[in-house]
Amino acid sequence: MGSQDSFSTRSIHDATAPRSVSVPAAGSIEQSAGWTFADLDEVDDVYAGVRRGAIYGGSGVPNHWALESALCSLHGAPQALVTGGGMSAMAAAFFTGLRSGDTVVASRDLYSSTAKLLADFSKFGVRVVAADVYDPAALATTLRAGARLLVVETISNPRARVGDLAALAAVAHEHQTLLLVDNSLASPFHCAPLGFGADLVMESLTKFIGGHHDLMLGALVGPRELIEPARSFAARCGLIGSAFDCWLACRSLATLEVRLSRSSSNALALASRLATHPAVRATHYAGLPSDPSHVAANATLSHGFGSIVSFEVADDRAAVDRLLAHLRLVKLVLSFGGVATTVSHPVTSSHRSLSKDERAAIGLHDGFLRMSVGIEDLSDIWADLESGLAAV
Ligand SMILES: *Cc1c(COP(=O)(O)O)cnc(C)c1O
């Protein structure tokens, strides 16, 4: 480097800085697709795993490694793979774990994009059977016909139902079926499914782990033999997400416990109040002793029952619009998991492609709202909800 080089060369090569002996307290963002090697032996060592080095942005950089190591720790998992979203993590799990002729038994109460992704696999000869995973006898009958994979959610989206994960793992293994758990609504703070016998866990980090609606990431955690094929598939297909989002997610993990302790205790208080409000026809929250999921949730969840409360008002779109118009703090947001309380309306969003009858079969109608409870002052949020409910 130096003034003997031309302007264009200097503008490319002269932005160098010595490595700081002090380490950044916030961690650094290694936003680099290409990586510089000292020589060919170093390349060999990195490929052989003798020394840890990044090879290419598409196969993961230290920001991915940091997030993966935190997820292994929080989930008690041997291996983790971070991807650009929960759905790409699911795609990697399905592509590497399924083959033509396999059967997947999927919870009937499943995130709509997961159900659609599984339907995509039918053109490759994978059969998908929907089951009521909250009825162990019926589930055992379905599994008896043979299945490669059972797919369930720790807390289901949008109906907030909770299954007994230890019992689900036991019945799956009795039939030589692997259990894949989508843990997005629980996060490792409320549940670490591998500890209950799950074989593979998916998290949408976009939601509670991100916590601020500012990143898109997903992850798979589990044993090496299931994660490593998914890792090489994700690298081949460009599924791994950005270094910056991984850096944001590590920042967010630092406050996960503080955020979710507060939001899940807010959620329990709000659910109890909604349950006795005259405008509310039903409240779905496993923390309520009257909820059908309460017993299973006591066995499966820790530190509270999560921050998603679903509730039903009159099956009347105009009434729901009035409710939304009277909310000052609580916004209509179709994602969830942020520090602010938000509501979504599955009939006009995640489940809009279903017919009225198909929605009715899974308990959805125009008056069904999914609320993601935040960390605000409880009395302010309740006052806001009360003014909305008064308008129904
Ligand atoms: C959001 C969500 C996903 C998908 O995650 P993305 O990060 O949006 O790709 C999967 N499962 C559940 C239960 C979700 O809520």
mmCIF file of C-alpha atoms and ligand atoms in Angstrom:
data_model
loop_
_atom_site.group_PDB
_atom_site.id
_atom_site.type_symbol
_atom_site.label_atom_id
_atom_site.label_comp_id
_atom_site.label_asym_id
_atom_site.label_seq_id
_atom_site.Cartn_x
_atom_site.Cartn_y
_atom_site.Cartn_z
ATOM 1 C CA MET A 1 0.000 0.000 0.000
ATOM 2 C CA GLY A 2 1.066 3.545 -0.316
ATOM 3 C CA SER A 3 1.269 6.512 -2.571
ATOM 4 C CA GLN A 4 3.100 4.592 -5.330
ATOM 5 C CA ASP A 5 -0.275 2.976 -6.135
ATOM 6 C CA SER A 6 -2.825 4.685 -8.332
ATOM 7 C CA PHE A 7 -5.973 6.295 -6.987
ATOM 8 C CA SER A 8 -8.235 3.342 -7.885
ATOM 9 C CA THR A 9 -5.869 0.814 -6.282
ATOM 10 C CA ARG A 10 -5.545 2.897 -3.128
ATOM 11 C CA SER A 11 -9.325 3.290 -2.898
ATOM 12 C CA ILE A 12 -9.626 -0.524 -2.949
ATOM 13 C CA HIS A 13 -6.655 -1.566 -0.790
ATOM 14 C CA ASP A 14 -5.918 1.192 1.698
ATOM 15 C CA ALA A 15 -8.921 0.928 4.035
ATOM 16 C CA THR A 16 -7.026 -1.322 6.436
ATOM 17 C CA ALA A 17 -6.960 -1.293 10.211
ATOM 18 C CA PRO A 18 -4.767 -3.229 12.604
ATOM 19 C CA ARG A 19 -6.621 -5.795 14.708
ATOM 20 C CA SER A 20 -7.481 -4.116 18.013
ATOM 21 C CA VAL A 21 -5.923 -5.748 21.093
ATOM 22 C CA SER A 22 -9.085 -4.810 22.963
ATOM 23 C CA VAL A 23 -12.147 -6.808 21.950
ATOM 24 C CA PRO A 24 -15.439 -5.045 21.069
ATOM 25 C CA ALA A 25 -17.858 -5.367 23.981
ATOM 26 C CA ALA A 26 -20.763 -5.470 21.544
ATOM 27 C CA GLY A 27 -19.181 -8.181 19.420
ATOM 28 C CA SER A 28 -18.318 -7.469 15.803
ATOM 29 C CA ILE A 29 -20.304 -8.028 12.635
ATOM 30 C CA GLU A 30 -18.305 -9.995 10.101
ATOM 31 C CA GLN A 31 -20.228 -9.033 7.016
ATOM 32 C CA SER A 32 -18.075 -10.808 4.451
ATOM 33 C CA ALA A 33 -18.959 -13.202 1.642
ATOM 34 C CA GLY A 34 -15.334 -13.887 0.689
ATOM 35 C CA TRP A 35 -12.523 -14.708 3.188
ATOM 36 C CA THR A 36 -8.773 -14.198 2.822
ATOM 37 C CA PHE A 37 -6.400 -17.114 3.480
ATOM 38 C CA ALA A 38 -2.666 -16.923 4.190
ATOM 39 C CA ASP A 39 -1.779 -19.912 1.988
ATOM 40 C CA LEU A 40 -3.066 -23.233 0.629
ATOM 41 C CA ASP A 41 -2.208 -25.148 3.819
ATOM 42 C CA GLU A 42 -4.562 -22.857 5.697
ATOM 43 C CA VAL A 43 -7.290 -23.652 3.144
ATOM 44 C CA ASP A 44 -6.663 -27.389 3.657
ATOM 45 C CA ASP A 45 -6.762 -27.002 7.462
ATOM 46 C CA VAL A 46 -10.052 -25.120 7.381
ATOM 47 C CA TYR A 47 -11.705 -27.665 5.063
ATOM 48 C CA ALA A 48 -10.370 -30.500 7.218
ATOM 49 C CA GLY A 49 -11.649 -28.823 10.391
ATOM 50 C CA VAL A 50 -8.151 -28.686 11.920
ATOM 51 C CA ARG A 51 -8.548 -24.913 12.304
ATOM 52 C CA ARG A 52 -11.843 -23.071 12.375
ATOM 53 C CA GLY A 53 -12.160 -20.598 9.531
ATOM 54 C CA ALA A 54 -14.938 -19.150 7.446
ATOM 55 C CA ILE A 55 -14.835 -20.187 3.790
ATOM 56 C CA TYR A 56 -17.701 -18.312 2.211
ATOM 57 C CA GLY A 57 -20.600 -16.163 3.437
ATOM 58 C CA GLY A 58 -23.035 -18.843 2.273
ATOM 59 C CA SER A 59 -21.610 -21.463 4.610
ATOM 60 C CA GLY A 60 -21.588 -19.353 7.777
ATOM 61 C CA VAL A 61 -19.320 -16.780 9.423
ATOM 62 C CA PRO A 62 -18.426 -16.212 13.099
ATOM 63 C CA ASN A 63 -21.729 -14.379 13.709
ATOM 64 C CA HIS A 64 -23.592 -17.587 12.768
ATOM 65 C CA TRP A 65 -21.259 -19.627 14.976
ATOM 66 C CA ALA A 66 -21.860 -17.363 17.987
ATOM 67 C CA LEU A 67 -25.627 -17.646 17.662
ATOM 68 C CA GLU A 68 -25.427 -21.409 17.092
ATOM 69 C CA SER A 69 -23.312 -21.873 20.202
ATOM 70 C CA ALA A 70 -25.811 -19.879 22.303
ATOM 71 C CA LEU A 71 -28.706 -21.958 20.927
ATOM 72 C CA CYS A 72 -26.852 -25.212 21.712
ATOM 73 C CA SER A 73 -26.339 -23.981 25.251
ATOM 74 C CA LEU A 74 -29.945 -22.844 25.798
ATOM 75 C CA HIS A 75 -31.433 -25.993 24.224
ATOM 76 C CA GLY A 76 -28.961 -28.492 25.666
ATOM 77 C CA ALA A 77 -28.296 -29.455 22.038
ATOM 78 C CA PRO A 78 -25.176 -31.024 20.514
ATOM 79 C CA GLN A 79 -25.517 -29.036 17.260
ATOM 80 C CA ALA A 80 -27.399 -26.068 15.848
ATOM 81 C CA LEU A 81 -27.869 -24.616 12.384
ATOM 82 C CA VAL A 82 -28.960 -21.008 11.877
ATOM 83 C CA THR A 83 -30.872 -20.194 8.683
ATOM 84 C CA GLY A 84 -32.493 -17.133 7.133
ATOM 85 C CA GLY A 85 -35.915 -17.901 8.656
ATOM 86 C CA GLY A 86 -37.965 -20.510 10.442
ATOM 87 C CA MET A 87 -39.342 -21.717 7.129
ATOM 88 C CA SER A 88 -35.911 -22.267 5.563
ATOM 89 C CA ALA A 89 -34.954 -24.258 8.668
ATOM 90 C CA MET A 90 -38.095 -26.380 8.149
ATOM 91 C CA ALA A 91 -37.308 -26.760 4.437
ATOM 92 C CA ALA A 92 -33.773 -27.960 5.272
ATOM 93 C CA ALA A 93 -35.180 -30.458 7.794
ATOM 94 C CA PHE A 94 -37.774 -31.814 5.347
ATOM 95 C CA PHE A 95 -35.439 -31.945 2.326
ATOM 96 C CA THR A 96 -32.758 -33.847 4.195
ATOM 97 C CA GLY A 97 -35.006 -35.998 6.383
ATOM 98 C CA LEU A 98 -37.701 -37.173 3.953
ATOM 99 C CA ARG A 99 -37.698 -39.360 0.900
ATOM 100 C CA SER A 100 -40.300 -40.497 -1.597
ATOM 101 C CA GLY A 101 -42.706 -42.975 -0.012
ATOM 102 C CA ASP A 102 -42.375 -41.489 3.504
ATOM 103 C CA THR A 103 -45.387 -40.477 5.570
ATOM 104 C CA VAL A 104 -45.396 -37.337 7.717
ATOM 105 C CA VAL A 105 -47.970 -37.066 10.480
ATOM 106 C CA ALA A 106 -48.571 -33.364 11.126
ATOM 107 C CA SER A 107 -50.558 -31.720 13.869
ATOM 108 C CA ARG A 108 -53.860 -30.433 12.513
ATOM 109 C CA ASP A 109 -53.162 -27.282 14.535
ATOM 110 C CA LEU A 110 -50.030 -26.218 12.636
ATOM 111 C CA TYR A 111 -48.596 -22.893 11.421
ATOM 112 C CA SER A 112 -50.145 -22.440 7.979
ATOM 113 C CA SER A 113 -46.847 -22.064 6.061
ATOM 114 C CA THR A 114 -45.549 -25.319 7.569
ATOM 115 C CA ALA A 115 -48.693 -27.100 6.386
ATOM 116 C CA LYS A 116 -48.240 -25.571 2.907
ATOM 117 C CA LEU A 117 -44.541 -26.508 2.804
ATOM 118 C CA LEU A 118 -45.428 -30.106 3.658
ATOM 119 C CA ALA A 119 -48.065 -30.059 0.906
ATOM 120 C CA ASP A 120 -45.280 -29.045 -1.541
ATOM 121 C CA PHE A 121 -43.572 -32.358 -0.735
ATOM 122 C CA SER A 122 -46.562 -34.360 -1.971
ATOM 123 C CA LYS A 123 -45.259 -33.906 -5.529
ATOM 124 C CA PHE A 124 -42.119 -35.783 -4.472
ATOM 125 C CA GLY A 125 -44.147 -38.728 -3.194
ATOM 126 C CA VAL A 126 -44.325 -37.761 0.494
ATOM 127 C CA ARG A 127 -47.699 -38.472 2.097
ATOM 128 C CA VAL A 128 -48.944 -36.026 4.726
ATOM 129 C CA VAL A 129 -51.553 -37.056 7.274
ATOM 130 C CA ALA A 130 -53.116 -34.479 9.615
ATOM 131 C CA ALA A 131 -53.744 -35.689 13.166
ATOM 132 C CA ASP A 132 -55.166 -34.439 16.432
ATOM 133 C CA VAL A 133 -51.942 -34.615 18.441
ATOM 134 C CA TYR A 134 -53.805 -33.695 21.630
ATOM 135 C CA ASP A 135 -55.641 -37.051 21.543
ATOM 136 C CA PRO A 136 -52.925 -39.640 22.335
ATOM 137 C CA ALA A 137 -55.081 -42.695 21.494
ATOM 138 C CA ALA A 138 -56.065 -41.348 18.056
ATOM 139 C CA LEU A 139 -52.453 -40.314 17.393
ATOM 140 C CA ALA A 140 -51.165 -43.800 18.243
ATOM 141 C CA THR A 141 -53.663 -45.285 15.772
ATOM 142 C CA THR A 142 -52.456 -42.914 13.033
ATOM 143 C CA LEU A 143 -48.780 -43.686 13.756
ATOM 144 C CA ARG A 144 -49.404 -47.432 13.717
ATOM 145 C CA ALA A 145 -49.720 -47.250 9.916
ATOM 146 C CA GLY A 146 -46.058 -46.133 9.837
ATOM 147 C CA ALA A 147 -44.602 -42.629 9.664
ATOM 148 C CA ARG A 148 -41.112 -41.201 9.246
ATOM 149 C CA LEU A 149 -41.808 -37.912 11.031
ATOM 150 C CA LEU A 150 -44.293 -36.416 13.508
ATOM 151 C CA VAL A 151 -44.478 -32.599 13.383
ATOM 152 C CA VAL A 152 -45.972 -30.639 16.303
ATOM 153 C CA GLU A 153 -45.697 -27.164 17.841
ATOM 154 C CA THR A 154 -44.871 -26.711 21.539
ATOM 155 C CA ILE A 155 -47.475 -23.925 21.689
ATOM 156 C CA SER A 156 -49.590 -23.955 18.541
ATOM 157 C CA ASN A 157 -50.076 -20.995 16.253
ATOM 158 C CA PRO A 158 -52.687 -19.470 16.341
ATOM 159 C CA ARG A 159 -54.745 -21.494 18.822
ATOM 160 C CA ALA A 160 -52.125 -21.582 21.595
ATOM 161 C CA ARG A 161 -52.651 -25.267 22.389
ATOM 162 C CA VAL A 162 -49.931 -27.207 24.192
ATOM 163 C CA GLY A 163 -49.260 -30.929 23.932
ATOM 164 C CA ASP A 164 -47.499 -33.145 26.465
ATOM 165 C CA LEU A 165 -44.124 -33.331 24.685
ATOM 166 C CA ALA A 166 -42.751 -36.233 26.732
ATOM 167 C CA ALA A 167 -45.856 -38.290 25.895
ATOM 168 C CA LEU A 168 -45.655 -37.279 22.214
ATOM 169 C CA ALA A 169 -41.980 -38.288 22.039
ATOM 170 C CA ALA A 170 -42.762 -41.630 23.694
ATOM 171 C CA VAL A 171 -45.603 -42.495 21.315
ATOM 172 C CA ALA A 172 -43.543 -41.382 18.285
ATOM 173 C CA HIS A 173 -40.566 -43.528 19.307
ATOM 174 C CA GLU A 174 -42.784 -46.523 20.022
ATOM 175 C CA HIS A 175 -43.649 -46.402 16.304
ATOM 176 C CA GLN A 176 -40.082 -45.670 15.072
ATOM 177 C CA THR A 177 -41.140 -42.121 14.157
ATOM 178 C CA LEU A 178 -38.927 -39.049 14.663
ATOM 179 C CA LEU A 179 -40.454 -36.110 16.545
ATOM 180 C CA LEU A 180 -39.818 -32.634 15.087
ATOM 181 C CA VAL A 181 -40.991 -29.802 17.358
ATOM 182 C CA ASP A 182 -41.589 -26.223 16.199
ATOM 183 C CA ASN A 183 -40.711 -24.324 19.380
ATOM 184 C CA SER A 184 -41.218 -20.790 17.973
ATOM 185 C CA LEU A 185 -43.990 -19.722 20.373
ATOM 186 C CA ALA A 186 -42.244 -21.101 23.468
ATOM 187 C CA SER A 187 -38.548 -20.312 22.842
ATOM 188 C CA PRO A 188 -35.966 -22.150 24.949
ATOM 189 C CA PHE A 189 -36.940 -19.984 27.936
ATOM 190 C CA HIS A 190 -40.261 -21.812 28.296
ATOM 191 C CA CYS A 191 -39.293 -25.162 26.766
ATOM 192 C CA ALA A 192 -36.244 -27.093 25.556
ATOM 193 C CA PRO A 193 -37.946 -29.962 23.671
ATOM 194 C CA LEU A 194 -34.825 -32.142 23.277
ATOM 195 C CA GLY A 195 -35.004 -32.666 27.044
ATOM 196 C CA PHE A 196 -38.467 -34.221 26.585
ATOM 197 C CA GLY A 197 -37.209 -36.637 23.923
ATOM 198 C CA ALA A 198 -37.808 -34.607 20.739
ATOM 199 C CA ASP A 199 -35.392 -35.577 17.955
ATOM 200 C CA LEU A 200 -35.176 -32.213 16.212
ATOM 201 C CA VAL A 201 -36.297 -28.697 17.151
ATOM 202 C CA MET A 202 -37.056 -25.731 14.899
ATOM 203 C CA GLU A 203 -37.193 -22.151 16.145
ATOM 204 C CA SER A 204 -38.294 -19.092 14.220
ATOM 205 C CA LEU A 205 -35.785 -16.634 15.742
ATOM 206 C CA THR A 206 -37.746 -13.881 13.981
ATOM 207 C CA LYS A 207 -40.289 -13.965 16.811
ATOM 208 C CA PHE A 208 -39.523 -14.021 20.558
ATOM 209 C CA ILE A 209 -35.768 -14.533 20.317
ATOM 210 C CA GLY A 210 -35.408 -11.536 17.964
ATOM 211 C CA GLY A 211 -38.004 -9.739 20.049
ATOM 212 C CA HIS A 212 -38.020 -6.428 18.170
ATOM 213 C CA HIS A 213 -39.482 -7.142 14.672
ATOM 214 C CA ASP A 214 -36.107 -6.271 13.166
ATOM 215 C CA LEU A 215 -34.578 -9.562 12.016
ATOM 216 C CA MET A 216 -35.487 -12.723 10.078
ATOM 217 C CA LEU A 217 -33.788 -15.961 11.146
ATOM 218 C CA GLY A 218 -34.575 -19.552 12.013
ATOM 219 C CA ALA A 219 -32.715 -22.482 13.511
ATOM 220 C CA LEU A 220 -32.626 -26.233 13.806
ATOM 221 C CA VAL A 221 -31.160 -27.798 16.938
ATOM 222 C CA GLY A 222 -30.530 -31.477 17.515
ATOM 223 C CA PRO A 223 -28.018 -34.282 17.130
ATOM 224 C CA ARG A 224 -25.109 -34.108 14.700
ATOM 225 C CA GLU A 225 -26.519 -36.783 12.374
ATOM 226 C CA LEU A 226 -29.640 -34.696 11.698
ATOM 227 C CA ILE A 227 -28.057 -31.221 11.741
ATOM 228 C CA GLU A 228 -24.975 -31.815 9.550
ATOM 229 C CA PRO A 229 -26.931 -32.891 6.422
ATOM 230 C CA ALA A 230 -29.242 -29.880 6.942
ATOM 231 C CA ARG A 231 -26.172 -27.617 7.283
ATOM 232 C CA SER A 232 -24.675 -28.688 3.970
ATOM 233 C CA PHE A 233 -28.102 -28.486 2.284
ATOM 234 C CA ALA A 234 -28.584 -24.941 3.659
ATOM 235 C CA ALA A 235 -25.155 -23.872 2.359
ATOM 236 C CA ARG A 236 -25.885 -25.350 -1.098
ATOM 237 C CA CYS A 237 -29.219 -23.563 -1.306
ATOM 238 C CA GLY A 238 -28.201 -20.189 0.158
ATOM 239 C CA LEU A 239 -30.501 -20.546 3.165
ATOM 240 C CA ILE A 240 -28.317 -19.335 6.002
ATOM 241 C CA GLY A 241 -29.298 -15.686 6.576
ATOM 242 C CA SER A 242 -27.179 -12.613 7.209
ATOM 243 C CA ALA A 243 -24.334 -11.983 9.644
ATOM 244 C CA PHE A 244 -26.006 -8.753 10.746
ATOM 245 C CA ASP A 245 -29.232 -10.547 11.682
ATOM 246 C CA CYS A 246 -27.201 -13.108 13.670
ATOM 247 C CA TRP A 247 -25.491 -10.229 15.514
ATOM 248 C CA LEU A 248 -28.908 -8.699 16.275
ATOM 249 C CA ALA A 249 -30.200 -12.065 17.514
ATOM 250 C CA CYS A 250 -27.231 -12.461 19.893
ATOM 251 C CA ARG A 251 -27.951 -8.975 21.262
ATOM 252 C CA SER A 252 -31.602 -10.001 21.733
ATOM 253 C CA LEU A 253 -30.771 -13.283 23.477
ATOM 254 C CA ALA A 254 -29.186 -11.263 26.259
ATOM 255 C CA THR A 255 -32.620 -9.942 27.265
ATOM 256 C CA LEU A 256 -34.708 -13.027 26.425
ATOM 257 C CA GLU A 257 -35.323 -14.054 30.030
ATOM 258 C CA VAL A 258 -36.074 -10.504 31.210
ATOM 259 C CA ARG A 259 -38.483 -9.901 28.318
ATOM 260 C CA LEU A 260 -40.307 -13.226 28.475
ATOM 261 C CA SER A 261 -40.623 -13.337 32.277
ATOM 262 C CA ARG A 262 -42.424 -10.033 32.091
ATOM 263 C CA SER A 263 -44.491 -10.699 28.950
ATOM 264 C CA SER A 264 -45.622 -14.165 30.064
ATOM 265 C CA SER A 265 -46.716 -12.853 33.453
ATOM 266 C CA ASN A 266 -48.541 -10.003 31.667
ATOM 267 C CA ALA A 267 -50.103 -12.643 29.374
ATOM 268 C CA LEU A 268 -51.439 -14.690 32.294
ATOM 269 C CA ALA A 269 -52.964 -11.602 33.903
ATOM 270 C CA LEU A 270 -54.531 -10.427 30.631
ATOM 271 C CA ALA A 271 -55.864 -13.916 29.813
ATOM 272 C CA SER A 272 -57.561 -14.128 33.236
ATOM 273 C CA ARG A 273 -59.208 -10.739 32.697
ATOM 274 C CA LEU A 274 -60.249 -11.513 29.103
ATOM 275 C CA ALA A 275 -61.766 -14.810 30.242
ATOM 276 C CA THR A 276 -64.339 -12.989 32.379
ATOM 277 C CA HIS A 277 -64.967 -10.013 30.061
ATOM 278 C CA PRO A 278 -68.556 -10.005 28.725
ATOM 279 C CA ALA A 279 -67.484 -9.227 25.120
ATOM 280 C CA VAL A 280 -65.050 -12.175 25.015
ATOM 281 C CA ARG A 281 -66.603 -15.503 23.994
ATOM 282 C CA ALA A 282 -63.510 -17.666 24.511
ATOM 283 C CA THR A 283 -59.922 -17.231 25.700
ATOM 284 C CA HIS A 284 -57.182 -19.647 24.636
ATOM 285 C CA TYR A 285 -54.242 -19.644 27.033
ATOM 286 C CA ALA A 286 -52.709 -22.734 28.606
ATOM 287 C CA GLY A 287 -51.979 -20.836 31.819
ATOM 288 C CA LEU A 288 -55.691 -20.688 32.664
ATOM 289 C CA PRO A 289 -56.617 -23.665 34.893
ATOM 290 C CA SER A 290 -59.799 -24.119 32.821
ATOM 291 C CA ASP A 291 -57.885 -24.385 29.522
ATOM 292 C CA PRO A 292 -57.860 -27.850 27.870
ATOM 293 C CA SER A 293 -54.041 -27.581 27.530
ATOM 294 C CA HIS A 294 -53.379 -26.632 31.165
ATOM 295 C CA VAL A 295 -52.299 -30.064 32.447
ATOM 296 C CA ALA A 296 -50.043 -30.774 29.451
ATOM 297 C CA ALA A 297 -48.605 -27.253 29.678
ATOM 298 C CA ASN A 298 -47.724 -27.724 33.361
ATOM 299 C CA ALA A 299 -45.711 -30.789 32.344
ATOM 300 C CA THR A 300 -44.090 -29.191 29.283
ATOM 301 C CA LEU A 301 -43.530 -25.457 29.925
ATOM 302 C CA SER A 302 -41.404 -23.665 32.533
ATOM 303 C CA HIS A 303 -41.281 -20.071 33.785
ATOM 304 C CA GLY A 304 -44.880 -19.400 32.781
ATOM 305 C CA PHE A 305 -47.058 -20.286 29.814
ATOM 306 C CA GLY A 306 -45.778 -18.007 27.063
ATOM 307 C CA SER A 307 -46.821 -14.644 25.699
ATOM 308 C CA ILE A 308 -49.448 -15.570 23.095
ATOM 309 C CA VAL A 309 -53.074 -15.257 24.179
ATOM 310 C CA SER A 310 -55.764 -15.928 21.578
ATOM 311 C CA PHE A 311 -59.336 -14.848 22.177
ATOM 312 C CA GLU A 312 -62.661 -14.728 20.406
ATOM 313 C CA VAL A 313 -65.207 -11.947 20.187
ATOM 314 C CA ALA A 314 -68.387 -11.974 18.056
ATOM 315 C CA ASP A 315 -67.963 -13.549 14.601
ATOM 316 C CA ASP A 316 -68.363 -10.126 13.006
ATOM 317 C CA ARG A 317 -65.645 -8.429 10.966
ATOM 318 C CA ALA A 318 -67.139 -4.934 11.479
ATOM 319 C CA ALA A 319 -67.069 -5.427 15.270
ATOM 320 C CA VAL A 320 -63.404 -6.471 15.109
ATOM 321 C CA ASP A 321 -62.636 -3.392 13.012
ATOM 322 C CA ARG A 322 -64.278 -1.217 15.695
ATOM 323 C CA LEU A 323 -62.233 -2.969 18.387
ATOM 324 C CA LEU A 324 -58.994 -2.339 16.458
ATOM 325 C CA ALA A 325 -59.915 1.303 15.812
ATOM 326 C CA HIS A 326 -60.306 1.904 19.565
ATOM 327 C CA LEU A 327 -56.878 0.528 20.475
ATOM 328 C CA ARG A 328 -54.297 3.222 21.097
ATOM 329 C CA LEU A 329 -51.235 1.168 22.107
ATOM 330 C CA VAL A 330 -51.951 -2.301 20.742
ATOM 331 C CA LYS A 331 -51.292 -2.376 16.984
ATOM 332 C CA LEU A 332 -52.461 -4.787 14.290
ATOM 333 C CA VAL A 333 -49.223 -6.586 13.363
ATOM 334 C CA LEU A 334 -49.262 -9.892 11.498
ATOM 335 C CA SER A 335 -46.057 -11.188 13.089
ATOM 336 C CA PHE A 336 -45.522 -11.554 16.851
ATOM 337 C CA GLY A 337 -42.915 -11.743 19.580
ATOM 338 C CA GLY A 338 -41.946 -8.076 19.939
ATOM 339 C CA VAL A 339 -41.620 -6.042 23.122
ATOM 340 C CA ALA A 340 -44.887 -4.221 22.313
ATOM 341 C CA THR A 341 -48.289 -5.883 22.615
ATOM 342 C CA THR A 342 -49.783 -6.551 19.174
ATOM 343 C CA VAL A 343 -52.759 -8.430 17.748
ATOM 344 C CA SER A 344 -53.234 -10.308 14.502
ATOM 345 C CA HIS A 345 -56.339 -11.551 12.734
ATOM 346 C CA PRO A 346 -55.699 -15.006 11.218
ATOM 347 C CA VAL A 347 -58.807 -15.000 8.992
ATOM 348 C CA THR A 348 -57.541 -12.037 6.932
ATOM 349 C CA SER A 349 -53.855 -13.039 7.099
ATOM 350 C CA SER A 350 -52.293 -16.467 7.749
ATOM 351 C CA HIS A 351 -55.548 -18.369 7.071
ATOM 352 C CA ARG A 352 -57.085 -16.187 4.362
ATOM 353 C CA SER A 353 -56.684 -18.865 1.670
ATOM 354 C CA LEU A 354 -58.976 -21.270 3.585
ATOM 355 C CA SER A 355 -62.720 -21.448 2.955
ATOM 356 C CA LYS A 356 -65.116 -20.492 5.752
ATOM 357 C CA ASP A 357 -65.823 -24.192 6.379
ATOM 358 C CA GLU A 358 -62.132 -25.097 6.483
ATOM 359 C CA ARG A 359 -61.538 -22.310 8.982
ATOM 360 C CA ALA A 360 -64.507 -23.401 11.086
ATOM 361 C CA ALA A 361 -63.033 -26.925 11.226
ATOM 362 C CA ILE A 362 -59.976 -25.509 13.021
ATOM 363 C CA GLY A 363 -61.961 -23.099 15.180
ATOM 364 C CA LEU A 364 -61.217 -19.870 13.289
ATOM 365 C CA HIS A 365 -63.772 -17.170 12.430
ATOM 366 C CA ASP A 366 -63.907 -13.393 11.932
ATOM 367 C CA GLY A 367 -63.913 -12.767 15.694
ATOM 368 C CA PHE A 368 -60.703 -14.742 16.418
ATOM 369 C CA LEU A 369 -57.687 -12.637 17.461
ATOM 370 C CA ARG A 370 -54.171 -13.746 18.344
ATOM 371 C CA MET A 371 -52.492 -11.395 20.802
ATOM 372 C CA SER A 372 -48.725 -11.245 21.336
ATOM 373 C CA VAL A 373 -48.295 -9.753 24.794
ATOM 374 C CA GLY A 374 -45.420 -7.344 25.330
ATOM 375 C CA ILE A 375 -43.554 -5.958 28.294
ATOM 376 C CA GLU A 376 -45.468 -2.713 28.814
ATOM 377 C CA ASP A 377 -47.151 -1.804 32.067
ATOM 378 C CA LEU A 378 -50.017 -4.264 32.538
ATOM 379 C CA SER A 379 -52.604 -1.670 33.555
ATOM 380 C CA ASP A 380 -51.981 0.439 30.426
ATOM 381 C CA ILE A 381 -52.450 -2.551 28.124
ATOM 382 C CA TRP A 382 -55.563 -3.715 29.955
ATOM 383 C CA ALA A 383 -57.069 -0.215 29.757
ATOM 384 C CA ASP A 384 -56.364 -0.203 26.013
ATOM 385 C CA LEU A 385 -57.964 -3.630 25.507
ATOM 386 C CA GLU A 386 -60.983 -2.648 27.608
ATOM 387 C CA SER A 387 -61.607 0.396 25.458
ATOM 388 C CA GLY A 388 -61.379 -1.769 22.318
ATOM 389 C CA LEU A 389 -63.686 -4.409 23.760
ATOM 390 C CA ALA A 390 -66.233 -1.784 24.776
ATOM 391 C CA ALA A 391 -66.586 -0.954 21.055
ATOM 392 C CA VAL A 392 -67.407 -4.532 19.996
HETATM 393 C C1 LIG B 1 -43.312 -17.479 12.152
HETATM 394 C C2 LIG B 1 -43.382 -18.937 12.337
HETATM 395 C C3 LIG B 1 -42.665 -19.796 11.503
HETATM 396 C C4 LIG B 1 -41.842 -19.289 10.339
HETATM 397 O O1 LIG B 1 -40.750 -18.571 10.717
HETATM 398 P P1 LIG B 1 -40.082 -17.419 9.799
HETATM 399 O O2 LIG B 1 -38.958 -16.960 10.633
HETATM 400 O O3 LIG B 1 -41.145 -16.412 9.539
HETATM 401 O O4 LIG B 1 -39.651 -18.089 8.527
HETATM 402 C C5 LIG B 1 -42.768 -21.157 11.726
HETATM 403 N N1 LIG B 1 -43.516 -21.645 12.730
HETATM 404 C C6 LIG B 1 -44.215 -20.850 13.547
HETATM 405 C C7 LIG B 1 -45.036 -21.454 14.632
HETATM 406 C C8 LIG B 1 -44.178 -19.476 13.381
HETATM 407 O O5 LIG B 1 -44.902 -18.688 14.182
#
